[in-house]
Structures are given as C-alpha cells and as structure tokens.
Short mmCIF file of C-alpha atoms in Angstrom, two decimals:
data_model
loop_
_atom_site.label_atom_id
_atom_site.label_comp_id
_atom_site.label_asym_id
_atom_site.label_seq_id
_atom_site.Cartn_x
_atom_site.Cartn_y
_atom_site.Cartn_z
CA UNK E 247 133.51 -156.39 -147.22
CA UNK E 248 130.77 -154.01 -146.89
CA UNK E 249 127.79 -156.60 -147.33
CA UNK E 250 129.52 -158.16 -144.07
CA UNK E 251 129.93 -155.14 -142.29
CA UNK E 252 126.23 -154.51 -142.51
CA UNK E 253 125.20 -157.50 -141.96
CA UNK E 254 127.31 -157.66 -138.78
CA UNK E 255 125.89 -154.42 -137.24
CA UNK E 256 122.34 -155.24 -138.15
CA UNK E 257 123.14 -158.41 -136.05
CA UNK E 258 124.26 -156.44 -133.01
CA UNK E 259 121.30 -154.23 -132.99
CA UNK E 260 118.91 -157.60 -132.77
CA UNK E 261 120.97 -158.51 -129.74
CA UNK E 262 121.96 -155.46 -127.33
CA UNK E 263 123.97 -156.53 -124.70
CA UNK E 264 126.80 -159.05 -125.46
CA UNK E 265 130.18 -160.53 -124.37
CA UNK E 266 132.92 -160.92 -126.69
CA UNK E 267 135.05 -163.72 -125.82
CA UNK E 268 138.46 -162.99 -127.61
CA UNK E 269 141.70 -164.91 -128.57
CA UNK E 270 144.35 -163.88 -130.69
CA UNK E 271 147.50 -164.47 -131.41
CA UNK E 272 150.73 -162.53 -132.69
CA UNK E 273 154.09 -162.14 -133.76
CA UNK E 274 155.58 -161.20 -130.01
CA UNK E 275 154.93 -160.11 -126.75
CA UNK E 276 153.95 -156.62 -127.10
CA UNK E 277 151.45 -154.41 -128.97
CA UNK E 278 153.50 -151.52 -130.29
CA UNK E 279 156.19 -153.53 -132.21
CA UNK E 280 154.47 -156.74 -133.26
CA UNK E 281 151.50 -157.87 -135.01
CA UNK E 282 147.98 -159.66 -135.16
CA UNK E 283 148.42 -162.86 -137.54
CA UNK E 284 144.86 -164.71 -135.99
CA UNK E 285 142.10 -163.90 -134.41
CA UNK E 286 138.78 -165.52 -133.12
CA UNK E 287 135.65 -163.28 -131.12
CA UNK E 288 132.49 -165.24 -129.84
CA UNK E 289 130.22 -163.54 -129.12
CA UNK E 290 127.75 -165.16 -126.24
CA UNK E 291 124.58 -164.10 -124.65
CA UNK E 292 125.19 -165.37 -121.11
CA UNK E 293 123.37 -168.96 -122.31
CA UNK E 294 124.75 -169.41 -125.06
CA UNK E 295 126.74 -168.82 -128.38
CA UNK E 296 125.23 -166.92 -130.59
CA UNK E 297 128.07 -165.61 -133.26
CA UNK E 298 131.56 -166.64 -133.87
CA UNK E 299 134.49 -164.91 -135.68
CA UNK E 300 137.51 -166.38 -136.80
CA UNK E 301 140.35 -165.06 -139.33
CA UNK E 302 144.29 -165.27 -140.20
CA UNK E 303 145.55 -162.19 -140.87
CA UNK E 304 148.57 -161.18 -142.58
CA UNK E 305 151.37 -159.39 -140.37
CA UNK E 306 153.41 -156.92 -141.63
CA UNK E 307 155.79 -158.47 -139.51
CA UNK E 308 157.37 -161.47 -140.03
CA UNK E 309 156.38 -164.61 -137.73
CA UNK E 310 159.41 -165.57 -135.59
CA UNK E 311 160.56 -169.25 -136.02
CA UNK E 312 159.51 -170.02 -132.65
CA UNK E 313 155.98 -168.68 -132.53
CA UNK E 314 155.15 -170.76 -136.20
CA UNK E 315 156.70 -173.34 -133.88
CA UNK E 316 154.17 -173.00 -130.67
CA UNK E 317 151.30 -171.69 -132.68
CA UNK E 318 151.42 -174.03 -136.41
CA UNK E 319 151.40 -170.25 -137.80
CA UNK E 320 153.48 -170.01 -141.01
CA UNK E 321 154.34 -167.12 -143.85
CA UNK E 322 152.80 -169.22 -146.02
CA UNK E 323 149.41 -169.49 -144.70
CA UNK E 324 148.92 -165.64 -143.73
CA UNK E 325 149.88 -164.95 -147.22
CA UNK E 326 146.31 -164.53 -148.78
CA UNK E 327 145.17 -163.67 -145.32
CA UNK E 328 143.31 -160.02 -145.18
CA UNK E 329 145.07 -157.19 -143.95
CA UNK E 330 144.37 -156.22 -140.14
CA UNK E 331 143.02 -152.86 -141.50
CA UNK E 332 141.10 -154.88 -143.77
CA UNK E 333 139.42 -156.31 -141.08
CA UNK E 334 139.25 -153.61 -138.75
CA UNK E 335 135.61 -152.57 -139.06
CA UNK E 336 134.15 -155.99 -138.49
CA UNK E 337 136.36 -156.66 -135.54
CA UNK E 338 135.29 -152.95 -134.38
CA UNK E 339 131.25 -153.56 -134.58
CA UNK E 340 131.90 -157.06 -133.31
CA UNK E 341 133.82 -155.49 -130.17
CA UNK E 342 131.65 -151.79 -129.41
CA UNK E 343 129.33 -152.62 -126.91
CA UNK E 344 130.08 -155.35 -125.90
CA UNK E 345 132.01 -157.24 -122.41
CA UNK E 346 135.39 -157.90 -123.50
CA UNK E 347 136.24 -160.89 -122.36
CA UNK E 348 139.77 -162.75 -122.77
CA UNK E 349 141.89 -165.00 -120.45
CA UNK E 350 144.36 -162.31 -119.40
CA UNK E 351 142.41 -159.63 -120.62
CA UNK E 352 145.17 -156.76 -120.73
CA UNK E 353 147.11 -158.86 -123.40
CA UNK E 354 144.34 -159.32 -126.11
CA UNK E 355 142.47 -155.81 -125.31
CA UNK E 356 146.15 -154.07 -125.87
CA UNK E 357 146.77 -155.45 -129.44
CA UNK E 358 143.51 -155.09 -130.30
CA UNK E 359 142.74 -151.73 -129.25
CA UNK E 360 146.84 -150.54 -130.53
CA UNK E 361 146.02 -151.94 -133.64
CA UNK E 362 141.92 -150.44 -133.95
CA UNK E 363 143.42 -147.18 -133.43
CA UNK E 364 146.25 -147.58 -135.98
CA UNK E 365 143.54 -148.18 -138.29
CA UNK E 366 141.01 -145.31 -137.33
CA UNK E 367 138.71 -146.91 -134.98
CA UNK E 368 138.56 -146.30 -131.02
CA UNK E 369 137.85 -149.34 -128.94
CA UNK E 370 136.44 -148.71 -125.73
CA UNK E 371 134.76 -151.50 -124.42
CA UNK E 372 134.30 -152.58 -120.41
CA UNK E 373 136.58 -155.68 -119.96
CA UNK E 374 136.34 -159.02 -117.98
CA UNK E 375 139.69 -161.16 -116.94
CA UNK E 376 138.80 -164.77 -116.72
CA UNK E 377 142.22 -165.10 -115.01
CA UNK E 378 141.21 -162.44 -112.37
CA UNK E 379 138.01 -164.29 -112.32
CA UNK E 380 138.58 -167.68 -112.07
CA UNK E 381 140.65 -167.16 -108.83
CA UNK E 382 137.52 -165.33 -107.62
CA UNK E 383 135.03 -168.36 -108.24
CA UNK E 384 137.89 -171.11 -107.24
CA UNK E 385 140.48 -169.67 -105.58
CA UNK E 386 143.96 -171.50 -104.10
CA UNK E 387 144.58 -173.49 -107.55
CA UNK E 388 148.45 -173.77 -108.31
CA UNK E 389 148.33 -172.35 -112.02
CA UNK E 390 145.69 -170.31 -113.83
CA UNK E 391 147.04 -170.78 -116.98
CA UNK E 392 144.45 -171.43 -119.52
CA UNK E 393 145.76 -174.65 -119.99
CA UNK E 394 146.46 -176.23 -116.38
CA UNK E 395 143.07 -174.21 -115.47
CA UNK E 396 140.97 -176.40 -118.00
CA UNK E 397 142.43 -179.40 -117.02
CA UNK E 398 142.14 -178.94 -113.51
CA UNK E 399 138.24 -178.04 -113.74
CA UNK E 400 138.19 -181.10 -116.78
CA UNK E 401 137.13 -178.63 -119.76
CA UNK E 402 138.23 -179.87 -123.03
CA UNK E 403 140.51 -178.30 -125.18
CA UNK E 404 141.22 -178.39 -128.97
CA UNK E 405 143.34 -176.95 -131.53
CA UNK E 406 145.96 -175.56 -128.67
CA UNK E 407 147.90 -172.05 -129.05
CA UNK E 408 145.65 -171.41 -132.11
CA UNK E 409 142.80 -168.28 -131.57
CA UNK E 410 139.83 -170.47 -132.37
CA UNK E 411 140.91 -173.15 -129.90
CA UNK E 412 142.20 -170.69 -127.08
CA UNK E 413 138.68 -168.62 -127.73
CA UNK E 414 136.27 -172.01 -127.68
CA UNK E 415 138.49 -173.35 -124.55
CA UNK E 416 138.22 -169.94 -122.43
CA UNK E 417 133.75 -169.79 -123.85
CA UNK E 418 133.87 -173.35 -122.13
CA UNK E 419 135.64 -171.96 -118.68
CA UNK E 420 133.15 -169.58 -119.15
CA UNK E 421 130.03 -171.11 -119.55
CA UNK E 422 131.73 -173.08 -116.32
CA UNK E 423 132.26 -170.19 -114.31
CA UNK E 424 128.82 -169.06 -114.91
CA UNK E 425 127.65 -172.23 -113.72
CA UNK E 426 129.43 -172.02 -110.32
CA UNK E 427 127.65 -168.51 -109.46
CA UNK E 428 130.23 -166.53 -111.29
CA UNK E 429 127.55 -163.91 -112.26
CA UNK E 430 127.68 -161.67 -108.60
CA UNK E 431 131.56 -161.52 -109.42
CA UNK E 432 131.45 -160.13 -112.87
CA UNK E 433 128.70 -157.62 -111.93
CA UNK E 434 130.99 -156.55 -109.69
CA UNK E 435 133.70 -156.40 -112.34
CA UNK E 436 132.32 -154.39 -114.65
CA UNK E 437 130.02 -151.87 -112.88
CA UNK E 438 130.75 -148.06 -113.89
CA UNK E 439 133.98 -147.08 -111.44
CA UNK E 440 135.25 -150.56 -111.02
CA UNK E 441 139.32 -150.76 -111.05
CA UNK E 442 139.50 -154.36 -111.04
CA UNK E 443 139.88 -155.41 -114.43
CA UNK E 444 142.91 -152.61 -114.78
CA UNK E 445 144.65 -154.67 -112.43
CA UNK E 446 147.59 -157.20 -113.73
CA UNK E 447 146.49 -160.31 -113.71
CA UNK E 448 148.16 -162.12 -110.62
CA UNK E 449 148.01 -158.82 -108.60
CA UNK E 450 145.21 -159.85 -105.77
CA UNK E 451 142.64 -156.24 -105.45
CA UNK E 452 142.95 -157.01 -101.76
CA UNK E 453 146.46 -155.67 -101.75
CA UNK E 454 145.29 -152.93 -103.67
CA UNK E 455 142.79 -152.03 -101.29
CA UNK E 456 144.71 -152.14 -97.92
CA UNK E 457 146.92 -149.63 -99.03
CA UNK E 458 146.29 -146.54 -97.05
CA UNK E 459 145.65 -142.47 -98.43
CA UNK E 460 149.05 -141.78 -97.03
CA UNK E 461 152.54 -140.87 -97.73
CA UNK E 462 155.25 -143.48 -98.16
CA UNK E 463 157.42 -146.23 -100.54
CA UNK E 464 155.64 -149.08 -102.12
CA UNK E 465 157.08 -152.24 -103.69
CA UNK E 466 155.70 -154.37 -106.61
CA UNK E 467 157.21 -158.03 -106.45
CA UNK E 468 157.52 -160.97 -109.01
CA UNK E 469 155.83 -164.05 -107.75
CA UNK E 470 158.86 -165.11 -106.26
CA UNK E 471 158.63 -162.25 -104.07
CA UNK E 472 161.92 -160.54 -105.60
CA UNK E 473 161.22 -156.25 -106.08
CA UNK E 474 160.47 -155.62 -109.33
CA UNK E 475 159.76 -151.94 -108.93
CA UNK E 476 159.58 -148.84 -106.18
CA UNK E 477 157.78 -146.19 -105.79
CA UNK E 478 157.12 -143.03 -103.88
CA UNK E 479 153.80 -141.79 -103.12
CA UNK E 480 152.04 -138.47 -101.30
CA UNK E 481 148.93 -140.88 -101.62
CA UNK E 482 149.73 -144.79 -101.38
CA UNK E 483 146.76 -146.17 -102.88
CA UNK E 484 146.42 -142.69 -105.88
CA UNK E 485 149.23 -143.08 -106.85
CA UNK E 486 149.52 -147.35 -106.97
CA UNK E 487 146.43 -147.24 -108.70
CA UNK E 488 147.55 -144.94 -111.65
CA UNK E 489 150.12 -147.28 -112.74
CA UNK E 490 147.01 -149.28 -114.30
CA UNK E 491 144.70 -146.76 -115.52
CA UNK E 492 146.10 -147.67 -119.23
CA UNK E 493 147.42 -150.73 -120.77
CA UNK E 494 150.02 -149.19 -122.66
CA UNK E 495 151.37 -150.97 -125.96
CA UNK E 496 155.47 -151.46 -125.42
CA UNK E 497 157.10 -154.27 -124.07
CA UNK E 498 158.52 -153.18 -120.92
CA UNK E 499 155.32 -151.88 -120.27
CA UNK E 500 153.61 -155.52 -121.15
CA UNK E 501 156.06 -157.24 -119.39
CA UNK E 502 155.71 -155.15 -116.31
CA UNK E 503 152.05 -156.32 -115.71
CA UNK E 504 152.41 -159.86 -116.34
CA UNK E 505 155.45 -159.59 -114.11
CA UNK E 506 153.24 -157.97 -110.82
CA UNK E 507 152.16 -160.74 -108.33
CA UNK E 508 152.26 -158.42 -104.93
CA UNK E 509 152.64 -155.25 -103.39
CA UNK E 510 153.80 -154.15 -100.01
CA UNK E 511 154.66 -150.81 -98.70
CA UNK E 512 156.19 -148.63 -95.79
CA UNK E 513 154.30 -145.93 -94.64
CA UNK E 514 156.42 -142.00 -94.08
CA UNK E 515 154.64 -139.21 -92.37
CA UNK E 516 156.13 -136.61 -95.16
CA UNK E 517 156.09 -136.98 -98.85
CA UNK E 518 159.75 -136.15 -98.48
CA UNK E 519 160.32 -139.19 -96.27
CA UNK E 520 158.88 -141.14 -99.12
CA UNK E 521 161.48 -138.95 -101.68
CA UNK E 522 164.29 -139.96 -99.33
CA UNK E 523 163.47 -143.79 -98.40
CA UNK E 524 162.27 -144.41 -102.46
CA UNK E 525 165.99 -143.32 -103.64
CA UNK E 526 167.88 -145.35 -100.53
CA UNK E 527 165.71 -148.65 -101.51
CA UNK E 528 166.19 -148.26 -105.42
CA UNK E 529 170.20 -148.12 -104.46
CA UNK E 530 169.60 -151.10 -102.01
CA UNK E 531 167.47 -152.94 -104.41
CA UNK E 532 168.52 -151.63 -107.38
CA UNK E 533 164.75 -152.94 -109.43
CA UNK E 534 164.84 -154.11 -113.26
CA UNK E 535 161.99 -151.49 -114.32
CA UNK E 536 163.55 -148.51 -111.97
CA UNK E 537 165.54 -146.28 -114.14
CA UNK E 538 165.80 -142.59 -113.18
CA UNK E 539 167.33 -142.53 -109.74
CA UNK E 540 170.06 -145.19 -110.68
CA UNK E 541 172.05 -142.58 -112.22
CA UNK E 542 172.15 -140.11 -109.12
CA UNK E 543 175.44 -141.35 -107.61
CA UNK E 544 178.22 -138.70 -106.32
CA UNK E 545 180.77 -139.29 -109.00
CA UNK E 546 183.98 -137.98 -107.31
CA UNK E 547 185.07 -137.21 -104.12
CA UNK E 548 187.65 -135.19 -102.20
CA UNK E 549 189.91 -137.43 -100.67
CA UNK E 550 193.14 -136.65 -97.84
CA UNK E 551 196.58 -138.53 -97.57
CA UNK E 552 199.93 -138.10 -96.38
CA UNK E 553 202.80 -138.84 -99.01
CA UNK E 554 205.98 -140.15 -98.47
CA UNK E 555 207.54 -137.45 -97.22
CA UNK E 556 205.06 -136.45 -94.49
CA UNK E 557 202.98 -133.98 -96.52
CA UNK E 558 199.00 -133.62 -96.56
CA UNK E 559 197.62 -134.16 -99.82
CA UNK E 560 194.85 -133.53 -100.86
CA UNK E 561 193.08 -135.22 -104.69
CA UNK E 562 190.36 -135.78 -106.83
CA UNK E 563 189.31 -138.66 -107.43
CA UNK E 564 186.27 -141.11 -108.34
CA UNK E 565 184.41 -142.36 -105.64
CA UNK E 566 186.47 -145.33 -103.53
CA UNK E 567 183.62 -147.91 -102.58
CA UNK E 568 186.51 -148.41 -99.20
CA UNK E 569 187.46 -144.91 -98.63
CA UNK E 570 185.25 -141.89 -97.41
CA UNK E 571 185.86 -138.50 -98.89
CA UNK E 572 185.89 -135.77 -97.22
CA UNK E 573 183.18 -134.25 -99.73
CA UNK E 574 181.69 -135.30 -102.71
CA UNK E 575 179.88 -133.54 -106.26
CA UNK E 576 178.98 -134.82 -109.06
CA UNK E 577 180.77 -132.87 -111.84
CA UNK E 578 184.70 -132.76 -111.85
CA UNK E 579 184.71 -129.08 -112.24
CA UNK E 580 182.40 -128.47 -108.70
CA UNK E 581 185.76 -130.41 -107.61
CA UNK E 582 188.47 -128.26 -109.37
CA UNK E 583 186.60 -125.03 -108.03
CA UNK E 584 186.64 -125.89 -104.40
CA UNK E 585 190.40 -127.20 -104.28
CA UNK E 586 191.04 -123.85 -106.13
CA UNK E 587 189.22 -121.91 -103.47
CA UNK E 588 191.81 -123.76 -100.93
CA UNK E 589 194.86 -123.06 -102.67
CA UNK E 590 194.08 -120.06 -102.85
CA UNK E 591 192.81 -119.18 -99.46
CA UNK E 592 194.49 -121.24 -97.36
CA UNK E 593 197.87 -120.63 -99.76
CA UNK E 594 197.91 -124.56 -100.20
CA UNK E 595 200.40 -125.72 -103.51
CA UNK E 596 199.01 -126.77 -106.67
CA UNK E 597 201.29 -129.45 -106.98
CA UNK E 598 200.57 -131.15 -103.60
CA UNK E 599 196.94 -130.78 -104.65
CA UNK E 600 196.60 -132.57 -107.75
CA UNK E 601 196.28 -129.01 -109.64
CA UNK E 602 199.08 -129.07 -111.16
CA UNK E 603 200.44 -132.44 -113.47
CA UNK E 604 203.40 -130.79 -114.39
CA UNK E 605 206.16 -130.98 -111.76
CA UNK E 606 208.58 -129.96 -113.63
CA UNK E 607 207.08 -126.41 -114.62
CA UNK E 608 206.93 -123.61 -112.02
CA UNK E 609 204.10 -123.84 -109.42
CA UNK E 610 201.98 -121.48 -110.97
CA UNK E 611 199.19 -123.89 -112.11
CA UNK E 612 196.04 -121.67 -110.25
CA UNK E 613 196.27 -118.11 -110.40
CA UNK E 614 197.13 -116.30 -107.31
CA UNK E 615 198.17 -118.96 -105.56
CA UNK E 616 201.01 -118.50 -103.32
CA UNK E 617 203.12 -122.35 -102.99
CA UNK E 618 206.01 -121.91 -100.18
CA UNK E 619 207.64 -124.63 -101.63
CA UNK E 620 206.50 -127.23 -100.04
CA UNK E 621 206.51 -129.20 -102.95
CA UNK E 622 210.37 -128.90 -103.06
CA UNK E 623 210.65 -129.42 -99.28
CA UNK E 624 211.80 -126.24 -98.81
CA UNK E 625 208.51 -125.83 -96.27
CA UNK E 626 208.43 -128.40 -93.85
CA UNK E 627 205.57 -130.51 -93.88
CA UNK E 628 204.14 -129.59 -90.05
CA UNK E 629 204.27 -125.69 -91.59
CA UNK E 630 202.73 -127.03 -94.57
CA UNK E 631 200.20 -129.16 -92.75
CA UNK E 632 198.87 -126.89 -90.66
CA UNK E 633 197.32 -124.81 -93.62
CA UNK E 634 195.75 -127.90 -94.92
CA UNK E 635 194.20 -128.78 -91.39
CA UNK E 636 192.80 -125.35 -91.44
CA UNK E 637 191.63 -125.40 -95.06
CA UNK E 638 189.88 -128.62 -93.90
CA UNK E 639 188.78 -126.87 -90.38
CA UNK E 640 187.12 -124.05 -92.67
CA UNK E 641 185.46 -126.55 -95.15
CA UNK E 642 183.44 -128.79 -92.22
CA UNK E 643 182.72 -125.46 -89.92
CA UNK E 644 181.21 -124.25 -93.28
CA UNK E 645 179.22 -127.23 -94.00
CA UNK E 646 175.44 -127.12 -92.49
CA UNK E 647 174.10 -129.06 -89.91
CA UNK E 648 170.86 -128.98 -88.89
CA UNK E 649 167.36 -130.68 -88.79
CA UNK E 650 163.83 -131.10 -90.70
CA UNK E 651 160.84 -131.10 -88.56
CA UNK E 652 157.72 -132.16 -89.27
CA UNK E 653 154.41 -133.61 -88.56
CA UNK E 654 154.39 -137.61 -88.03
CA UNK E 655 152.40 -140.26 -88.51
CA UNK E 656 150.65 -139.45 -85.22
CA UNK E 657 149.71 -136.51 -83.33
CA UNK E 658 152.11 -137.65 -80.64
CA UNK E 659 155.42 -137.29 -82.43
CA UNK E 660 157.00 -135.21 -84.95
CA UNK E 661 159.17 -136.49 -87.90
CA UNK E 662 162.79 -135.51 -88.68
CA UNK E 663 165.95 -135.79 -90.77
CA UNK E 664 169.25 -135.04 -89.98
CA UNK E 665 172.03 -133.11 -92.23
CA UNK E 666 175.10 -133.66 -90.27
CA UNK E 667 178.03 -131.28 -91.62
CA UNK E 668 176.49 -131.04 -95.09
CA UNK E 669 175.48 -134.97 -95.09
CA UNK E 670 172.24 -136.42 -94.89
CA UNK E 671 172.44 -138.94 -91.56
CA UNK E 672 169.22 -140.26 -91.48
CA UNK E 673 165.49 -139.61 -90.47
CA UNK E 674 162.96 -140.90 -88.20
CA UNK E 675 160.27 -140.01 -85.73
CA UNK E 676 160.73 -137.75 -81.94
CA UNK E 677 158.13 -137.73 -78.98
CA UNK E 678 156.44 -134.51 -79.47
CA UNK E 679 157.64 -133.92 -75.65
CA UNK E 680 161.28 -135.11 -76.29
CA UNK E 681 164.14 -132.97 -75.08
CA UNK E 682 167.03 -133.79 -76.56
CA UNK E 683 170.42 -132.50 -75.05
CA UNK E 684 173.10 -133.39 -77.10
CA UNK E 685 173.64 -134.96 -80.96
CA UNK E 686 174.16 -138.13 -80.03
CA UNK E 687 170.44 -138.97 -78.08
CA UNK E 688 169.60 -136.59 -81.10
CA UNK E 689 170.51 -139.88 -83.25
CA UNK E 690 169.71 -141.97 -81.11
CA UNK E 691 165.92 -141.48 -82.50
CA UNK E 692 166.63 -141.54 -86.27
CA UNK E 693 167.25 -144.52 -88.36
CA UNK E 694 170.51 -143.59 -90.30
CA UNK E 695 171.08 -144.46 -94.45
CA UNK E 696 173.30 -144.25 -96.95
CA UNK E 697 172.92 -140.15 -98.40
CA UNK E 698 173.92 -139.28 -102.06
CA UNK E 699 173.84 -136.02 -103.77
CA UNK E 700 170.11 -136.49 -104.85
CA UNK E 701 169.07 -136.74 -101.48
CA UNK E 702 171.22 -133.82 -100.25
CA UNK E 703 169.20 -131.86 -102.83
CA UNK E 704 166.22 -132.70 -102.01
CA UNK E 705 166.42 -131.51 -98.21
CA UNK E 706 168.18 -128.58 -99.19
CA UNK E 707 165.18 -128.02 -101.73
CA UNK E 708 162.76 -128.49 -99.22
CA UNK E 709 164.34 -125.90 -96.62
CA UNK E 710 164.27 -123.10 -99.12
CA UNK E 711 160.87 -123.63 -99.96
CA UNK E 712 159.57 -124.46 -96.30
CA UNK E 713 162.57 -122.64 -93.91
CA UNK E 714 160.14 -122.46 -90.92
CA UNK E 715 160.45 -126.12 -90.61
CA UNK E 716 164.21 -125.63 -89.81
CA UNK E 717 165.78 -126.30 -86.43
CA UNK E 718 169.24 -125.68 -85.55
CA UNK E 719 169.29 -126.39 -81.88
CA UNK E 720 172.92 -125.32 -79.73
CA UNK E 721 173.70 -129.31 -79.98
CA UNK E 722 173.79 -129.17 -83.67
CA UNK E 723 176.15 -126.34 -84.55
#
C-alpha cells in the first residue's frame, strides 16, 4: 500500500491542477449510518483522462437485498475487498487539490468526506455539480438524472448503477459539457466565495438570490410544490443560505436536500412578525422536516356550562377542537390553580367546579373555600350564578389587552399586533397618520390568526424586553 501511495502523490505533483470525477456507491441513502462498498475517481485535465481509480470495498455494513439487486453488488464479492480505511490515503491524495466533481455532488462528497474523517483524513476540496451544471449549459430538459440526461444528449452508457460505469458516463457528460462552452459556468462555480455548489441540487440559485436582507417566513417546497419546510428569518437570504453551508451526514438531513426544488417567502417588517407568522404556517401546514413548534399546542382549557339543574359550571378539560374555552395553559396544574383562586375568591363550590370527585364527602375539597350549598340546591342557582358571572367578570377585566407597535416595511406605516383580553388577534400594518377611534376599525387593519400559548409568549416576551413599544389606547381597555 505504501509503494502506491507514493506513487500516487508523486503523480499529482507532475500534474497540479485536476478534476476528480467521482462515483460511488453504498449500502443506503445516507452517510452517517451506511457504507462505501465501490468506488471509481478519474481524474481529468480538462482534455482529457489522465488517471483512473476504481475499487470494491468491503462494508462493515451489510448490503441490503435491494441495492445487490440495482447495483450487481453482493457479500460475496466485497469479501476480499480492502477495507475503506485501507484505502483511505489513496482516495485522500487522489481527492486534495483537486475539483470534485460528481453528478449530484452533495451525495458522493458526503460519504466520502464522513468516511475520510472517520479514518483520520480531512477532505476539503472545491466541488462541481454536473446536475447544477447541466441545467446551466441546457436548461428546460424534463429529467437530469444521469441516466435520462445521457440519453437525451446521446452519451453512451455502460456497466449501469456500478461506480466505474456511473464515473465513465458522468467524464463523458463532461467532456460534453465542456464542449458546449461549459467552462464560463464552472469558473463561476468554483471561484473563492461561490455558494452555488452548496445548493441542493434542483434548488435554482435564482431563487436564492431574489430573496431580500429582510425579516420574514420562507418556504422550501418538493417539486410538486407541496411545503416541505418553514422558516423564520431576521435576514431572508442569511439565514436561507445557512441551511447549506454543510452537507451534513444523516438521513433526514440527506433527504432534505434532494427533497428542495423551490423556495418562496413572505416578507414581515419585525423579526417577531416572522416568530408569529412561522408558528401559525407550521400549524397550517404542519411540514414533514418541522419539528419543534408542533408540540406548542394549549393542552387544556377552561370551559363554562349550565347543568341540569340550572347551575354554572365551570371544568377542566382538554382542548374541544368545537368549543372555545374561556382560557387556556398548557399544564393541568396552571388549571387547578386558577379555578382554586375562584373558589376561593369568588366563594364558588368545589363540587360544581370539577375540584372535588367525591360527592359524597363534605365540600371541603380546596381549603378555605366557603360552598353555600349549591351543590345540594340549598343555594339557588341565580344566587349561585351570579358569583360565577363575577368570577368570570374578574378573570376577562384582568386579562390584557393592548397593542405592539412597530416600524413597517415602509416609512409610511407602522406594524402591529393585537392581544385582545389576553389573546393574540392578529397583526398587520397602520398608516403612520391613521387615527383609529374604536377596536373594531382598530381590526379592521390587522389580518387575524389562530394564537396558541407559544405565540402569547412570545409578545408578552417582547413587551418586557421592549415596553416602550406598548400602546394601550382608551379603545382598548
């Protein structure tokens, strides 16, 4: 192994500047949980070939019955194969220096550089999509497959789904591309600060680039056009970008970027806006790779009804997808506490409240509360209503309402969201010279969403931090 590792880097040193055209293939989809079992580097000057490297190598992994299938990979030919470490330095020197070339670059530069690493060796090489492009040099093709691509532009290909084939088939399409005046495209590719070739495949850099240095909620779609992921952003085009500044080896993470065909966006004037519209569309949307914010749903809510005897009730419960509650939390306890703070104010019974499961026992379930018997009807249910309209008068007078101003997406209006009796009601944009009178031209400006208890947070966050940007005109309270 070491007279070939020698002899390999005194090759590279007779010829400077080189691309590596690279196929492999694997046990799976990803690079962090699957292996290398073949792969084939060419190296070509730009004219011509001048190297080529081509080896099985034995997984640690075994092969899946459907890849040996597809690829004519079995156990039993990897079995002498070398080791992947064992071949790590020559697939290193081949690699350093060079213009990493693949069809679907990502996929072969994220095994190979997972697996490099694994064995001691850092792989950091400038990269070139012939995907990416081949759309560049002959765009509005239906399929860019490397397969339906070679037949369409009548390149041969051999020895299908197999490294050496894949690799001679995409140095062909290459040699091809460089024959249509492919060379201004690649220079631009692979000049120091170029972002391209970070991009998924099948994302156009166009849509990349019309994103603007602004606040707001972006959306990456499948190529069917269905949401496959949203965002928020203080910076539209940052923060898009940084979701390919690394490869990454898992499979969501894989399957994420092949996945990415489009992006479109809505701009916000605040990066709160963007907070608030990102966790309304992920509930509206509800996106495969979106995780976090699915979980922030108001759990139980406070709910009023009248039994059969007339009385007000008031329970606990989960939230009712057809019934509105008068308030909602998401820990039972937050629950329990308030209703206690009723009973015992407002000298409600613990029975008629849900407090209390024994009926039998003594109403006596929340200390110092004070039942008239109501729940034996010896307190009618008007005397015994009226303290639960009044517990219920004290809980909505107590709840906030007021507004978040702000600056908007022109110097001609002002932003601002709405919490309506402790609720978020919506957001949108006023005329800086608007004068509004009462709530309802108020709304009449705002566009008004679904709130949760994540969103409630995060306006109450915001006014502690920033109170000056509080308004509580008359109208509102």
């Amino acid at each position: 192994m070491s007279i070939l590792l020698n002899y390999w880097r005194f090759f590279l040193t007779l010829v400077p500047h080189m691309y590596a055209i690279v196929d492999i293939e694997t046990t799976g989809g990803y690079a962090a949980n699957n292996d290398i079992t073949e792969v084939a580097i060419v190296l070509h000057d730009g004219e011509k070939v001048v190297k080529r490297f081509e080896s099985l190598i034995k997984p640690e992994r075994a092969i899946p019955y459907y890849i040996q299938v597809l690829t004519g990979i079995t156990p039993q030919m990897v079995e002498e194969a070398p080791s992947f470490e064992e071949l790590a330095p020559v697939i290193h020197d081949l690699l350093e220096g060079t213009i990493f070339i693949a069809h679907n670059v990502n996929f072969d530069y994220s095994f190979l550089k997972h697996h490099l690493s694994q064995a001691g060796y850092e792989l950091t090489t400038n990269k070139l999509c012939t995907v990416r492009l081949s759309k560049k040099v002959f765009p509005g093709f239906k399929s860019y497959s490397l397969g339906r691509l070679c037949e369409s532009l009548g390149i041969r290909m051999e020895n299908r789904h197999r490294a050496g084939g894949d690799a001679d088939a995409t140095v062909r399409l290459f040699e091809h591309l460089l024959r249509h005046d492919a060379l201004t495209h690649i220079q631009q590719f692979v000049k120091k600060g170029a972002k391209e070739q970070s991009l998924p495949p099948h994302l156009p850099k166009e849509e990349v680039e019309k994103l603007p240095y602004t606040p707001g909620v972006y959306y990456f779609h499948d190529q069917k056009g269905k949401v496959l992921y949203v965002g928020k952003a203080k910076n539209l085009k940052y923060r898009v970008r940084s979701h390919f500044t690394h490869n990454g080896a898992g499979r969501q993470r894989q399957e994420f970027l092949r996945n990415i065909h489009s992006i479109t966006y809505q701009g916000c004037a605040t990066e709160l806006m963007a907070f608030i519209l990102e966790s309304v569309e992920i509930k509206r949307l509800w996106p495969p790779y979106n995780n976090s914010q699915k979980r922030f749903t108001p759990a139980f809510g406070l709910y009023l009804y009248e039994d059969r005897s007339g009385y007000s009730r008031l329970a606990i419960d989960k939230i009712k997808k057809n019934l509105t509650p008068i308030y909602t939390f998401n820990l039972l306890v937050e629950g329990h506490r308030l209703v206690r703070r009723l009973i015992a104010d407002y000298e409600l019974c613990p029975k008629l409240c849900h407090m209390q499961t024994d009926t039998a026992a003594p109403c006596t379930g929340v200390e110092e509360a004070t039942c008239h018997g109501a729940c034996e009807h010896r307190e009618s249910a008007a005397a015994y209503n009226e303290r639960v309209e009044q517990a219920l008068q004290f809980l909505d007078q107590n709840l906030p309402t007021f507004a978040l101003v702000d600056e908007g997406n022109q110097a001609i209006e002002q932003s601002c969201i709405l919490i309506e009796k402790g609720r978020f009601y919506g957001m949108g944009y006023l005329p800086q010279d608007c004068s509004v009178h009462d709530m309802d031209s108020l709304k009449g400006y705002l566009t008004r969403y679904p709130e949760n208890d994540y969103i409630r947070g995060l306006v109450y966050q915001h006014v502690e931090k920033y109170p000056h940007k509080k308004v509580t005109w008359n109208i509102l309270v």
